[in-house]
GROMACS .gro file of C-alpha atoms in nm:
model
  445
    1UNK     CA    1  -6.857  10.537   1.670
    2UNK     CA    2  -6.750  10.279   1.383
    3UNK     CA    3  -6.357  10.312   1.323
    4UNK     CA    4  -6.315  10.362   0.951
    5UNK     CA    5  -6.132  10.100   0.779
    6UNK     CA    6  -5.806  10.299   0.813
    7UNK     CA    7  -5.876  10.358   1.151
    8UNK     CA    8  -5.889  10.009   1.228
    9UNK     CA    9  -5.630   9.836   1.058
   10UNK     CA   10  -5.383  10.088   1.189
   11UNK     CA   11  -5.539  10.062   1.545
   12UNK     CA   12  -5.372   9.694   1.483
   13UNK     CA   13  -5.047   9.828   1.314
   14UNK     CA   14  -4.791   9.608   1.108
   15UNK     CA   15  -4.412   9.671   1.011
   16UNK     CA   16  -4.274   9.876   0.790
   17UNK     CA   17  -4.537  10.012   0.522
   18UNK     CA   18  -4.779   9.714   0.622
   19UNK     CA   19  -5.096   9.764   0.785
   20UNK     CA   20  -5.145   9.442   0.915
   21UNK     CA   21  -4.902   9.146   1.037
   22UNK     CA   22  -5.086   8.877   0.815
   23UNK     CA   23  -5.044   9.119   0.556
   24UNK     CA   24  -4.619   9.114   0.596
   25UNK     CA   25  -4.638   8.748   0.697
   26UNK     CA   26  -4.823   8.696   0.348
   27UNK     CA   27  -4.564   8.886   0.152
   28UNK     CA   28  -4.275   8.755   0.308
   29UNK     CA   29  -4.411   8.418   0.181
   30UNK     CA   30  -4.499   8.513  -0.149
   31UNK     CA   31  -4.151   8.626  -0.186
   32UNK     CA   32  -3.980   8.380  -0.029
   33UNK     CA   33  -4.165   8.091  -0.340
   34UNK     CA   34  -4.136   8.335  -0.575
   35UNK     CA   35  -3.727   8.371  -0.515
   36UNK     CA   36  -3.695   7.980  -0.490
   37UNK     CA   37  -3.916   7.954  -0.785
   38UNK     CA   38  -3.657   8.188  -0.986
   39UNK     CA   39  -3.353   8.093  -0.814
   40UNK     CA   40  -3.450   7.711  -0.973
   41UNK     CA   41  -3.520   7.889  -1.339
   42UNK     CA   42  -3.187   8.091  -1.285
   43UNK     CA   43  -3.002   7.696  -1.378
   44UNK     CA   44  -3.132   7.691  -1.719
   45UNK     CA   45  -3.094   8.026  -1.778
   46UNK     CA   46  -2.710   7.984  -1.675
   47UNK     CA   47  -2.654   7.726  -1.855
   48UNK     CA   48  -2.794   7.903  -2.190
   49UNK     CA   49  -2.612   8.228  -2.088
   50UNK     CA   50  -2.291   8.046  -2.038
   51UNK     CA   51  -2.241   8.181  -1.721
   52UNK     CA   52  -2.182   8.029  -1.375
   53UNK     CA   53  -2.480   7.811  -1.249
   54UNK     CA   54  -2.441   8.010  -0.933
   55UNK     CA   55  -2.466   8.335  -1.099
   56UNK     CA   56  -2.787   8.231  -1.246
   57UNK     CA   57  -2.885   8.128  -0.886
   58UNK     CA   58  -2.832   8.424  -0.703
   59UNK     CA   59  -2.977   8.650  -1.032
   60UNK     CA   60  -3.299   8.446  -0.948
   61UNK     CA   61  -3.320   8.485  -0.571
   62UNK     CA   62  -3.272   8.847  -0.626
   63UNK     CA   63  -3.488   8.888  -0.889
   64UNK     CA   64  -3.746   8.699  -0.721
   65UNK     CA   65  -3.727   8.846  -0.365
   66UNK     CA   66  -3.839   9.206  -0.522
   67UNK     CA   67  -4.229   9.081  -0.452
   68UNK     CA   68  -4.180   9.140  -0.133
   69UNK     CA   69  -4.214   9.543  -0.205
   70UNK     CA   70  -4.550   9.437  -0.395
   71UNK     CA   71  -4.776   9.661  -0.179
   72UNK     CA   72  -4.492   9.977  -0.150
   73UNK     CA   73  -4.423   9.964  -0.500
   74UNK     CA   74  -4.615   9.772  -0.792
   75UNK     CA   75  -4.481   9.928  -1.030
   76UNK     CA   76  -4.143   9.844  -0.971
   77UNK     CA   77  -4.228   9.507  -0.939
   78UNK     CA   78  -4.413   9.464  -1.275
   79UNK     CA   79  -4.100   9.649  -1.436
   80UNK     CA   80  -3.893   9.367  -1.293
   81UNK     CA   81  -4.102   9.071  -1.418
   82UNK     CA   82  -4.124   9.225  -1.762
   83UNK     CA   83  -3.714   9.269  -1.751
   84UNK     CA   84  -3.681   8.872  -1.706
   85UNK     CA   85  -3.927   8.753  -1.919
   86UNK     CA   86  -3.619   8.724  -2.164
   87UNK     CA   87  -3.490   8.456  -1.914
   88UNK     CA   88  -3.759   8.273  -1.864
   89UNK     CA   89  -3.815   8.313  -1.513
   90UNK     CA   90  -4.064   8.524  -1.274
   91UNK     CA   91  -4.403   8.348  -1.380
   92UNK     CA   92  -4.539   8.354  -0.993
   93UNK     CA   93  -4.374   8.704  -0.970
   94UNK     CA   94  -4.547   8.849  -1.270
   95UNK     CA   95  -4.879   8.733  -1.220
   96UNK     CA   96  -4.880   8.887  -0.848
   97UNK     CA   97  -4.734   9.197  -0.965
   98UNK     CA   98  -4.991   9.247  -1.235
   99UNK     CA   99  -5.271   9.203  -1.012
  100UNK     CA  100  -5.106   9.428  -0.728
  101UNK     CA  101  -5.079   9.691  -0.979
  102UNK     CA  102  -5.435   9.678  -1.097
  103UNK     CA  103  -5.566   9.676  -0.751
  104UNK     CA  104  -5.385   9.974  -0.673
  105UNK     CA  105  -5.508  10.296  -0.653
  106UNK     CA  106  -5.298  10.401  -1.015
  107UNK     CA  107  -5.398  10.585  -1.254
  108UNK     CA  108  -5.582  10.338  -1.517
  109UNK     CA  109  -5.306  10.462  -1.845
  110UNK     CA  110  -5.037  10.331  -1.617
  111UNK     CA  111  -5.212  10.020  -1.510
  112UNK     CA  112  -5.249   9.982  -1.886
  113UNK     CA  113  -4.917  10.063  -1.997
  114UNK     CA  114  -4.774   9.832  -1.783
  115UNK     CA  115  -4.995   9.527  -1.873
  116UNK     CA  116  -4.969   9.572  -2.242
  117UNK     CA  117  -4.549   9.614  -2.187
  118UNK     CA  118  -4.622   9.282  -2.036
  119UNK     CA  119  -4.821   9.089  -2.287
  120UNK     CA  120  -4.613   9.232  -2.520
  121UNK     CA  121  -4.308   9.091  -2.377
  122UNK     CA  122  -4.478   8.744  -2.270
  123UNK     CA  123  -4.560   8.734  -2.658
  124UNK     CA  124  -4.218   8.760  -2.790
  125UNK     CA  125  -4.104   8.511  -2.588
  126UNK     CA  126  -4.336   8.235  -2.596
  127UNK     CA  127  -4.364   8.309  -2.980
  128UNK     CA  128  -3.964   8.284  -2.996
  129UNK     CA  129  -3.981   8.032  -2.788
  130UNK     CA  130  -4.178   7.790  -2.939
  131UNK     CA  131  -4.063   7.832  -3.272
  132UNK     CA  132  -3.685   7.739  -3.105
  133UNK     CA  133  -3.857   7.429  -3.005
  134UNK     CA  134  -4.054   7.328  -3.345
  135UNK     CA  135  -3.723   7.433  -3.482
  136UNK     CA  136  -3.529   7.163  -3.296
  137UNK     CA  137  -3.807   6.879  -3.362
  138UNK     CA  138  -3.911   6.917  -2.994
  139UNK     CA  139  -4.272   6.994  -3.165
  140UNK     CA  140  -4.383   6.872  -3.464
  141UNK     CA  141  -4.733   7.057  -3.525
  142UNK     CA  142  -4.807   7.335  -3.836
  143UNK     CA  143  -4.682   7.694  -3.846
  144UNK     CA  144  -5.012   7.810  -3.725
  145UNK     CA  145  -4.980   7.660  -3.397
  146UNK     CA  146  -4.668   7.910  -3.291
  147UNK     CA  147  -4.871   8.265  -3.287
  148UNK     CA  148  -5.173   8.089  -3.149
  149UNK     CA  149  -4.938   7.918  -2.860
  150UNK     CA  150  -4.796   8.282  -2.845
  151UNK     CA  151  -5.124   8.462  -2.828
  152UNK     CA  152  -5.294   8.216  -2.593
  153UNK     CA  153  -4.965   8.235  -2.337
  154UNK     CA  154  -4.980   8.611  -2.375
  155UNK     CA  155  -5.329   8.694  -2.290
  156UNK     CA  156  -5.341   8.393  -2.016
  157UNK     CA  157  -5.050   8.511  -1.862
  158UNK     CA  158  -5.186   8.885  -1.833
  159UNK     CA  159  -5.547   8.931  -1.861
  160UNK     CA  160  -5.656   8.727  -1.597
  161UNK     CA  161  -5.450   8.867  -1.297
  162UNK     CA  162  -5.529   9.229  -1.428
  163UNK     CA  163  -5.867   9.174  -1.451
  164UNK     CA  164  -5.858   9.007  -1.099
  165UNK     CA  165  -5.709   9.313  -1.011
  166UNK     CA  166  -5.952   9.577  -1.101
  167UNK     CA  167  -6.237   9.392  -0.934
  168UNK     CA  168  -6.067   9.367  -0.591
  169UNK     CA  169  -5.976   9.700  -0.671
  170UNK     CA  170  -6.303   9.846  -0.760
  171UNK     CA  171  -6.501   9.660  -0.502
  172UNK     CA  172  -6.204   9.772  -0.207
  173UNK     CA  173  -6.272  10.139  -0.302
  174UNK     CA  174  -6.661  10.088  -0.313
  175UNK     CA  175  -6.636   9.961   0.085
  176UNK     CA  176  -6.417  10.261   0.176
  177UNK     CA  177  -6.681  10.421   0.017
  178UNK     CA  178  -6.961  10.307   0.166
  179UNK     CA  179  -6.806  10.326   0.514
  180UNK     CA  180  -6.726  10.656   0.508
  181UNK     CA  181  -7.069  10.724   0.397
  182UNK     CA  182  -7.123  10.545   0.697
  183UNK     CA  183  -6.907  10.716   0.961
  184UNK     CA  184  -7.045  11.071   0.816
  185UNK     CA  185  -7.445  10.974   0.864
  186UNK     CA  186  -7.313  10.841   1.171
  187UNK     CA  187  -7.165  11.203   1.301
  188UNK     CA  188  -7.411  11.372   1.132
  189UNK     CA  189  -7.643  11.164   1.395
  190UNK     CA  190  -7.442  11.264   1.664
  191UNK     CA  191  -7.483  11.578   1.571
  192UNK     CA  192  -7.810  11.569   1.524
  193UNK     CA  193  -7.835  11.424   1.872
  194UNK     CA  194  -7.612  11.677   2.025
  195UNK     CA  195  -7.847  11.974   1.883
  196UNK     CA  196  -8.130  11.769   1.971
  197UNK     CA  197  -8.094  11.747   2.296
  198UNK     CA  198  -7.983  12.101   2.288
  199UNK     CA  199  -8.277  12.214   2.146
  200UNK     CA  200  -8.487  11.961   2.420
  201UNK     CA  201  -8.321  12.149   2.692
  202UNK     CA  202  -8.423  12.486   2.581
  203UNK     CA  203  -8.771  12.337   2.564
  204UNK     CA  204  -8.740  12.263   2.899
  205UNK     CA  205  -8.618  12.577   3.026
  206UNK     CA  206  -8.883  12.740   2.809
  207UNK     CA  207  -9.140  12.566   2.930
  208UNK     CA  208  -9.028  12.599   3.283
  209UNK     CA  209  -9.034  12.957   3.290
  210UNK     CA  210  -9.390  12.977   3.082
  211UNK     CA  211  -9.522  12.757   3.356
  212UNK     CA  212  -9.370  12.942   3.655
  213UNK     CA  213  -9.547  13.290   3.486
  214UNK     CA  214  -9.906  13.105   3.456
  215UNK     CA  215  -9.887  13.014   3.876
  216UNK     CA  216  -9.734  13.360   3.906
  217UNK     CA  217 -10.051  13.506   3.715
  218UNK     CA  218 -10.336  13.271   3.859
  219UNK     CA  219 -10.205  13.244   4.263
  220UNK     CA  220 -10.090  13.557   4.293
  221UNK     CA  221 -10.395  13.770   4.204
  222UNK     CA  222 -10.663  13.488   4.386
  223UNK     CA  223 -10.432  13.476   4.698
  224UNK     CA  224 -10.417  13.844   4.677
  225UNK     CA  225 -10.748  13.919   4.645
  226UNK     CA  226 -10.791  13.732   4.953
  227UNK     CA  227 -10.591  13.852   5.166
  228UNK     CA  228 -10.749  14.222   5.071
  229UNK     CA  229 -11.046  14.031   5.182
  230UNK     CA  230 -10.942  13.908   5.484
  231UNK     CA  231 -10.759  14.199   5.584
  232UNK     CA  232 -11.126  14.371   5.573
  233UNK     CA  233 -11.261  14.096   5.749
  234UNK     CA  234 -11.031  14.170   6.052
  235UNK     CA  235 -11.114  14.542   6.007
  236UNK     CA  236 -11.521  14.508   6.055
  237UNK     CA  237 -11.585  14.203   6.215
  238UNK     CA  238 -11.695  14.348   6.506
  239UNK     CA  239 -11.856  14.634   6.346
  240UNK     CA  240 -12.059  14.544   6.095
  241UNK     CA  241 -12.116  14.160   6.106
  242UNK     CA  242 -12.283  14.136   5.803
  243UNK     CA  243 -12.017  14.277   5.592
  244UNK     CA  244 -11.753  14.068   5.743
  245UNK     CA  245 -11.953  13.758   5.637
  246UNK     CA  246 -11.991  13.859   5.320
  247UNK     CA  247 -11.629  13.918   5.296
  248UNK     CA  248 -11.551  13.565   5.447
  249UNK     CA  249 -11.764  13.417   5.172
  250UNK     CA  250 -11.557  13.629   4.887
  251UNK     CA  251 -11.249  13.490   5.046
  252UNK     CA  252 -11.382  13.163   5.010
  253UNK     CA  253 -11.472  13.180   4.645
  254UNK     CA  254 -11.176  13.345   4.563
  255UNK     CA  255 -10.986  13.048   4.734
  256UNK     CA  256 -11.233  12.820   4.499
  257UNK     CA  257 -11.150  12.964   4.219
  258UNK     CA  258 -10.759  12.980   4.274
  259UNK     CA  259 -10.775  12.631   4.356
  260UNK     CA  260 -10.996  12.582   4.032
  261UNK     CA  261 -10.760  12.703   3.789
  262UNK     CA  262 -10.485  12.505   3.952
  263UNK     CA  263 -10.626  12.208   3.904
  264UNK     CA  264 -10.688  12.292   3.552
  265UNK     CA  265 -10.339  12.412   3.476
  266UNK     CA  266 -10.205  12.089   3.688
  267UNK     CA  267 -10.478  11.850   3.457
  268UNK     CA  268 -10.308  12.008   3.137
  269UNK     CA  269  -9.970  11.909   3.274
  270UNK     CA  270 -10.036  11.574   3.350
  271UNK     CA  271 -10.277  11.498   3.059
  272UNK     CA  272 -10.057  11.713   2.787
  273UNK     CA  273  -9.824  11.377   2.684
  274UNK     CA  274  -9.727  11.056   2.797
  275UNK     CA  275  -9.482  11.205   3.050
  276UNK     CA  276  -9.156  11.297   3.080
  277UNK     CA  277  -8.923  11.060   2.881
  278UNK     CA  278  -8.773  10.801   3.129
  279UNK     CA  279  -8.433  10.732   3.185
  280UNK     CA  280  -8.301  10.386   3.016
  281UNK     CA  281  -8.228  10.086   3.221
  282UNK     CA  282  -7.832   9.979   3.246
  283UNK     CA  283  -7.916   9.699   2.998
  284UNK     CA  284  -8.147   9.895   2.761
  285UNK     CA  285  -7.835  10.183   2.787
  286UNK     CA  286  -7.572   9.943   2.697
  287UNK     CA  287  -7.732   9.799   2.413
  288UNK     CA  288  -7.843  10.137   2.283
  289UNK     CA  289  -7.511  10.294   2.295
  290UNK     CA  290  -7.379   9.988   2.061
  291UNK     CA  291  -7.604  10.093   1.810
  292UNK     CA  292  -7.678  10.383   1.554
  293UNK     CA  293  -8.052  10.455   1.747
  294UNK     CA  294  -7.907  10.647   2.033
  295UNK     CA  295  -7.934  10.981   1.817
  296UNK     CA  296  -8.242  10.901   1.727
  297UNK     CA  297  -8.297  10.839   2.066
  298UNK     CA  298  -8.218  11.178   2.187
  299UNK     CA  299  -8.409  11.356   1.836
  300UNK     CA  300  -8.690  11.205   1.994
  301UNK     CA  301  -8.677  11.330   2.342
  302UNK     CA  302  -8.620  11.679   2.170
  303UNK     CA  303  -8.940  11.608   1.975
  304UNK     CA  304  -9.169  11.493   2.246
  305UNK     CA  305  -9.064  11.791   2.464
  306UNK     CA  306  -9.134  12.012   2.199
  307UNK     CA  307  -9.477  11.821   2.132
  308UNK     CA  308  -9.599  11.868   2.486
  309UNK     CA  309  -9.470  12.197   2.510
  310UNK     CA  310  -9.692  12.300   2.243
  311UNK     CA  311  -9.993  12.093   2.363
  312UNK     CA  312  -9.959  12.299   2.714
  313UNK     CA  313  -9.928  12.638   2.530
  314UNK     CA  314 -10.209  12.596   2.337
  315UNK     CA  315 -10.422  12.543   2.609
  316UNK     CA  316 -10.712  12.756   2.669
  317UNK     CA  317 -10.714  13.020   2.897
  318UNK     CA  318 -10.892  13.337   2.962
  319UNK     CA  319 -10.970  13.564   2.725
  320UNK     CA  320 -11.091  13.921   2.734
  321UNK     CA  321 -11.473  13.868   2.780
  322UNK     CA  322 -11.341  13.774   3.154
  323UNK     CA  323 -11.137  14.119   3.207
  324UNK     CA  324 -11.510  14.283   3.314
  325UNK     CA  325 -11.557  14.028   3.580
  326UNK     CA  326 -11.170  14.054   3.662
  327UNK     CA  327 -11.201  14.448   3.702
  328UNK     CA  328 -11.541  14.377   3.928
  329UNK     CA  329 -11.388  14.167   4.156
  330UNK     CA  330 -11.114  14.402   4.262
  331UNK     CA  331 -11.409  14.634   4.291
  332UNK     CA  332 -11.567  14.375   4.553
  333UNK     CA  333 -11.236  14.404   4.752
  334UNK     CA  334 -11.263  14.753   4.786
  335UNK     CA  335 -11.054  14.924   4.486
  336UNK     CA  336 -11.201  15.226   4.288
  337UNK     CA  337 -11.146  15.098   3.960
  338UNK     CA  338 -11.279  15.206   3.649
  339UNK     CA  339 -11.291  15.068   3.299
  340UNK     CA  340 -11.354  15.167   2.969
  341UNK     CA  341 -11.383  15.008   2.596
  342UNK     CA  342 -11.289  15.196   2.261
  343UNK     CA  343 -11.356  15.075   1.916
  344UNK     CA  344 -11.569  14.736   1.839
  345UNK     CA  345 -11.493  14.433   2.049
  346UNK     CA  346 -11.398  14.146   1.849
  347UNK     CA  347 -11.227  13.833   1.912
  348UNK     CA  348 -10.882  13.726   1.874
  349UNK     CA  349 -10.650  13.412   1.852
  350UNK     CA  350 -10.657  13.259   2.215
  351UNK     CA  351 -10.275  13.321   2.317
  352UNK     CA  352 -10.344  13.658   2.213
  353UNK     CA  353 -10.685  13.737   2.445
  354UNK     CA  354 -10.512  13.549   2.731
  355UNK     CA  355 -10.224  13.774   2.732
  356UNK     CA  356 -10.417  14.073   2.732
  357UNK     CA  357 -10.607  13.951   3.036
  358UNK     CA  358 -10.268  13.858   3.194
  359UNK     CA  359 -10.129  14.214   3.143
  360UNK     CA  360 -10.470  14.347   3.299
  361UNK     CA  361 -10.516  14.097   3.623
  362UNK     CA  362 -10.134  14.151   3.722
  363UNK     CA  363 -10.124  14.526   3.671
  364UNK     CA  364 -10.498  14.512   3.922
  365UNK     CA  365 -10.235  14.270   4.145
  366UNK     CA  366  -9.976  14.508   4.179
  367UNK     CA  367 -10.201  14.797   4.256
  368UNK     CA  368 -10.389  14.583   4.526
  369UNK     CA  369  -9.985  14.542   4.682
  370UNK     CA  370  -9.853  14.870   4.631
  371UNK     CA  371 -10.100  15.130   4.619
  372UNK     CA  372 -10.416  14.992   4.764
  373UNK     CA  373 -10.679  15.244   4.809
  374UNK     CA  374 -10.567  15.409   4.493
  375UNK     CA  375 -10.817  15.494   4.227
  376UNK     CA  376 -10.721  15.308   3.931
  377UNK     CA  377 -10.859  15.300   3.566
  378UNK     CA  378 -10.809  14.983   3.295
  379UNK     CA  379 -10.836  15.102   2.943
  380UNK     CA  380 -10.928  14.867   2.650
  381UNK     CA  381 -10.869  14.992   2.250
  382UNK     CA  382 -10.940  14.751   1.976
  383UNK     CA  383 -10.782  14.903   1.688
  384UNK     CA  384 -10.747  14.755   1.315
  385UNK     CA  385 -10.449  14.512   1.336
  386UNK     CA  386 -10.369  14.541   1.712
  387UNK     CA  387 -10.524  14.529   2.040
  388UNK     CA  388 -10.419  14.832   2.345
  389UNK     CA  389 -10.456  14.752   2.753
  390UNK     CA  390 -10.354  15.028   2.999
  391UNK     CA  391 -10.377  15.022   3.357
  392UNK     CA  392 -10.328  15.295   3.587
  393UNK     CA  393 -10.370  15.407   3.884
  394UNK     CA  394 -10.352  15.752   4.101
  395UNK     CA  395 -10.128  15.813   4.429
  396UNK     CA  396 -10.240  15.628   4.708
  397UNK     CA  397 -10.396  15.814   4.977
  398UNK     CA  398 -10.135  15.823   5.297
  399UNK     CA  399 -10.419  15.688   5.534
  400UNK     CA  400 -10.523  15.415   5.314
  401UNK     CA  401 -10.402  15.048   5.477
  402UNK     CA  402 -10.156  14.810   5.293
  403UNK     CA  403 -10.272  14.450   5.345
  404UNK     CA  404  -9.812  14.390   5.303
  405UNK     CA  405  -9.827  14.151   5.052
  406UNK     CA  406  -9.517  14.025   4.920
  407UNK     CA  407  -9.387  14.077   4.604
  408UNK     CA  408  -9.176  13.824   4.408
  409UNK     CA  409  -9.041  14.125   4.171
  410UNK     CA  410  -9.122  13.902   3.833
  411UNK     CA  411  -9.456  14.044   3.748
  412UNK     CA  412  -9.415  14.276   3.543
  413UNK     CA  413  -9.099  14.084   3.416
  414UNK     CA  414  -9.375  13.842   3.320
  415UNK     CA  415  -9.605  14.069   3.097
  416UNK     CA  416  -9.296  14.220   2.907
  417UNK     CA  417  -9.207  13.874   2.837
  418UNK     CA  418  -9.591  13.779   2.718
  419UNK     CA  419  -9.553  14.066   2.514
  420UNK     CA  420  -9.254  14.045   2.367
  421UNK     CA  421  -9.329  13.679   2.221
  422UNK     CA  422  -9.634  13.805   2.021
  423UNK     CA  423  -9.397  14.079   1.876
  424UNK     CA  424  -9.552  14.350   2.079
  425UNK     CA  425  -9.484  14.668   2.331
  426UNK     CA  426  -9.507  14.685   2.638
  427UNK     CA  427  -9.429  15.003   2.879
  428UNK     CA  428  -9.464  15.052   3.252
  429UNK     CA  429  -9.354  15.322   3.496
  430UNK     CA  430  -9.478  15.599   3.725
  431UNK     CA  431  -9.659  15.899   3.587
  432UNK     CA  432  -9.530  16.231   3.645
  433UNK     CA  433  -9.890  16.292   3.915
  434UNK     CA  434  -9.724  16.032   4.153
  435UNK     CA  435  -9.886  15.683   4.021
  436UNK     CA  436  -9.806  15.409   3.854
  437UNK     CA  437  -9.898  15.321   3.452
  438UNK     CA  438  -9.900  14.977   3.242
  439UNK     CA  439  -9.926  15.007   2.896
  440UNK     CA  440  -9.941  14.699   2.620
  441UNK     CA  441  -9.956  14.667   2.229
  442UNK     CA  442 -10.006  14.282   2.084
  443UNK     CA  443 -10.108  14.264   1.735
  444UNK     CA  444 -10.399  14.111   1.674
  445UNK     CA  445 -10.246  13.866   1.447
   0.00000   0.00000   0.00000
C-alpha cells in the first residue's frame, strides 16, 4: 500500500520537530545568513543607538538566529521581524517568516493580522525613513515621492512572500488531500478484494457441494437400479433365460443412461466458462502486487466464479414430465410402485421441476436400498402457488432380498437442502405402520 505523505517522511525521520534532514540542514542555513545578515545591520544600528558596536552585533545574531524555529513556530518569528523593523534589520528574516506563516496551517485572521502588523510597521519606517533622508539632502525629489517610496516598500516587502505562502500552502493541503483520497480507494480495494475473494470462496464451496448432490442424484439411482437388476439376473439365470436377458439388457441401458447424463453434467462443467482462473506467473505476480489492479484482480475471480456458477445452475435438467418414466423403471426392477396426480399439471420454472424430480428419484433410491420389495406409492399435487411430492412406502416383507447397497447417508440431506433453497418444506420419517415417508412443498414461484 502507498505510505501517506506523513507516513513517509517520518519513515525517513529528522531532528528535533523536523521531518526531514534537508529540511533542518535548510533551516540551519537560512538562519545562519539571516543572523550574519543582522549581526552586519546591528553596526549601524549601534552606532545610531549610541550603544556599543558589539552590542548591536550580538542583538543582530540573536535576533537573526530565531528563523531557525520557522517551521515550530511562525508566529513567533514574524513577531520578531516586526519588533526590529524599528532598527532596520531582519529583511531576509521577515520575508521567510511571512511566507512560513502563510503556508502554515493557521487560521487565515491570524495569518492576516500578522501581515498587516507587518506592512504596517514596514510603512512607518520606510516612510520615516525616507523623509530623514530628503530631510538631510540625501534625496532631492518632491513630497510625493515619500508615501509612494513608503507604500511601494510596504506592499513589496509583504504581499509577495504572503501570497507565496498561501499557494504553497493551498496546493500542500490539496496533495495531502488527494493522497489520502488515495490511500482510502486504495483500502477500500483491499477490502473489496478481501470480501471478494471471500465471497469467490463461498462460490466455490457452493458450487462444490451443488455438484457433489447432482452425481449423488444421477449415479446413485442408475447404479442402483442396476444392481437391482443384476441382482435378479443372478437370481433366474438359470431358470428362466429369457428373463435374465431381458434383465441384462435393462442393466445395460440403465448403465447408458447413467453414463449419458454424466457426460452431460461433465460437458456443462467444462463448457460453462473459460475455466478456472489460473494462477499468475512470478513475474506477472510481482508486477501486479506493485500496482492498484490486484483487487481488481481478485473482484474478478469472485465474479467469474459467480458467473459460471450460475451458468452450471441454470442448466437444464429433468423436469416432472420424466417422474412417470422414473416411477416405471423402478417398476421394471421389480418394485410395486404406484403413482398418482391431483389437480392440473402445469409447468414450472426449470430449477423448480428438477427438484421435484430429485426429491422423487432419491426417495425411489432409498426404497430400492432399504426396503426393497416394499410396496411404495409417489404422490403428485399441483396446487395454486405450490407444487406437493410424497413418497412412501409400506414395511418390507421379511423374505424379500436386499441387493446391500451402500448408502452414503447424504440423500436425503440432499433434498432438504434442494428444498430449502427454493424456500420450501420438506419432511421425512417413518410412519407409525412400520414404513418410511418423504414429503416436499416448493412454491411454484
Amino acid at each position: 500500500m502507498t505510505a501517506t505523505g506523513e507516513e513517509h517522511v517520518t519513515a525517513r525521520g529528522g531532528p528535533w520537530w523536523w521531518a526531514r534532514r534537508r529540511s533542518a540542514v535548510f533551516d540551519v542555513s537560512l538562519a545562519v545568513v539571516s543572523a550574519l545578515e543582522c549581526a552586519l545591520e546591528g553596526i549601524p544600528f549601534a552606532r545610531d543607538a549610541g550603544i556599543p558596536v558589539a552590542v548591536g552585533v550580538v542583538f543582530g545574531l540573536l535576533a537573526g538566529s530565531v528563523l531557525v524555529v520557522r517551521r515550530r513556530w511562525p508566529v513567533a518569528v514574524v513577531l520578531v521581524s516586526i519588533a526590529i523593523t524599528p532598527a532596520e534589520m531582519g529583511f531576509l528574516m521577515g520575508v521567510v517568516g511571512l511566507y512560513t506563516l502563510a503556508a502554515a496551517e493557521l487560521p487565515r485572521r491570524i495569518i492576516g493580522s500578522l501581515a498587516g502588523m507587518s506592512l504596517v510597521g514596514t510603512l512607518i519606517v520606510t516612510f520615516v525613513k525616507t523623509r530623514q533622508d530628503m530631510s538631510r539632502g540625501d534625496l532631492d525629489i518632491g513630497d510625493w515621492f515619500v508615501p509612494f517610496a513608503a507604500i511601494t516598500m510596504s506592499l513589496g516587502f509583504t504581499a509577495p512572500p504572503v501570497l507565496l505562502g498561501l499557494y504553497v500552502g493551498a496546493r500542500r493541503r490539496l496533495m495531502e488531500s488527494l493522497r489520502e483520497r488515495a490511500d482510502s480507494l486504495e483500502r477500500e480495494l483491499q477490502l473489496l478484494a478481501e470480501r471478494a475473494e471471500e465471497r469467490a470462496e463461498w462460490a466455490r464451496n457452493e458450487e462444490r457441494t451443488r455438484i457433489a448432490r447432482e452425481m449423488h442424484d444421477v449415479v446413485a439411482h442408475r447404479v442402483s437400479l442396476m444392481v437391482v437388476h443384476a441382482a435378479a439376473l443372478q437370481a433366474v439365470a438359470r431358470k428362466d433365460p429369457e428373463k435374465a436377458v431381458r434383465n441384462a439388457a435393462l442393466v445395460g441401458d440403465m448403465g447408458r443412461q447413467a453414463l449419458t447424463e454424466l457426460r452431460e453434467m461433465l460437458g456443462v462443467l467444462r463448457s460453462g466458462g473459460d475455466g478456472p482462473p489460473r494462477e499468475p506467473s512470478a513475474s506477472s505476480s510481482a508486477s501486479a502486487s506493485a500496482s492498484a489492479s490486484v483487487p481488481l484482480a481478485a473482484v474478478g475471480v469472485a465474479a467469474a466464479a459467480a458467473a459460471a456458477a450460475s451458468r452450471v445452475a441454470d442448466d437444464e435438467g429433468p423436469c416432472l414430465a420424466e417422474i412417470e418414466e422414473l416411477v416405471g423403471q423402478s417398476a421394471a426392477a421389480g418394485m410395486v410402485v404406484a403413482l398418482s396426480v391431483e389437480g392440473d399439471v402445469r409447468s414450472y420454472a426449470p430449477l423448480v421441476e428438477q427438484t421435484a424430480y430429485r426429491v422423487v428419484q432419491e426417495a425411489l433410491t432409498n426404497v430400492h436400498k432399504h426396503a426393497a420389495g416394499a410396496k411404495t406409492y409417489v404422490r403428485l399435487a399441483h396446487r395454486v402457488s405450490e407444487i406437493a411430492m410424497q413418497v412412501e412406502n409400506e414395511p418390507p416383507e421379511e423374505a424379500a432380498s436386499s441387493a446391500r447397497l451402500p448408502s452414503g447417508g447424504n440423500g436425503l440431506v440432499g433434498m432438504r437442502e434442494r428444498v430449502s433453497a427454493l424456500g420450501g418444506v420438506f419432511v421425512s420419517g417413518p410412519t407409525d405402520a412400520g414404513g418410511f415417508r418423504v414429503s416436499a412443498v416448493i412454491p411454484a414461484s
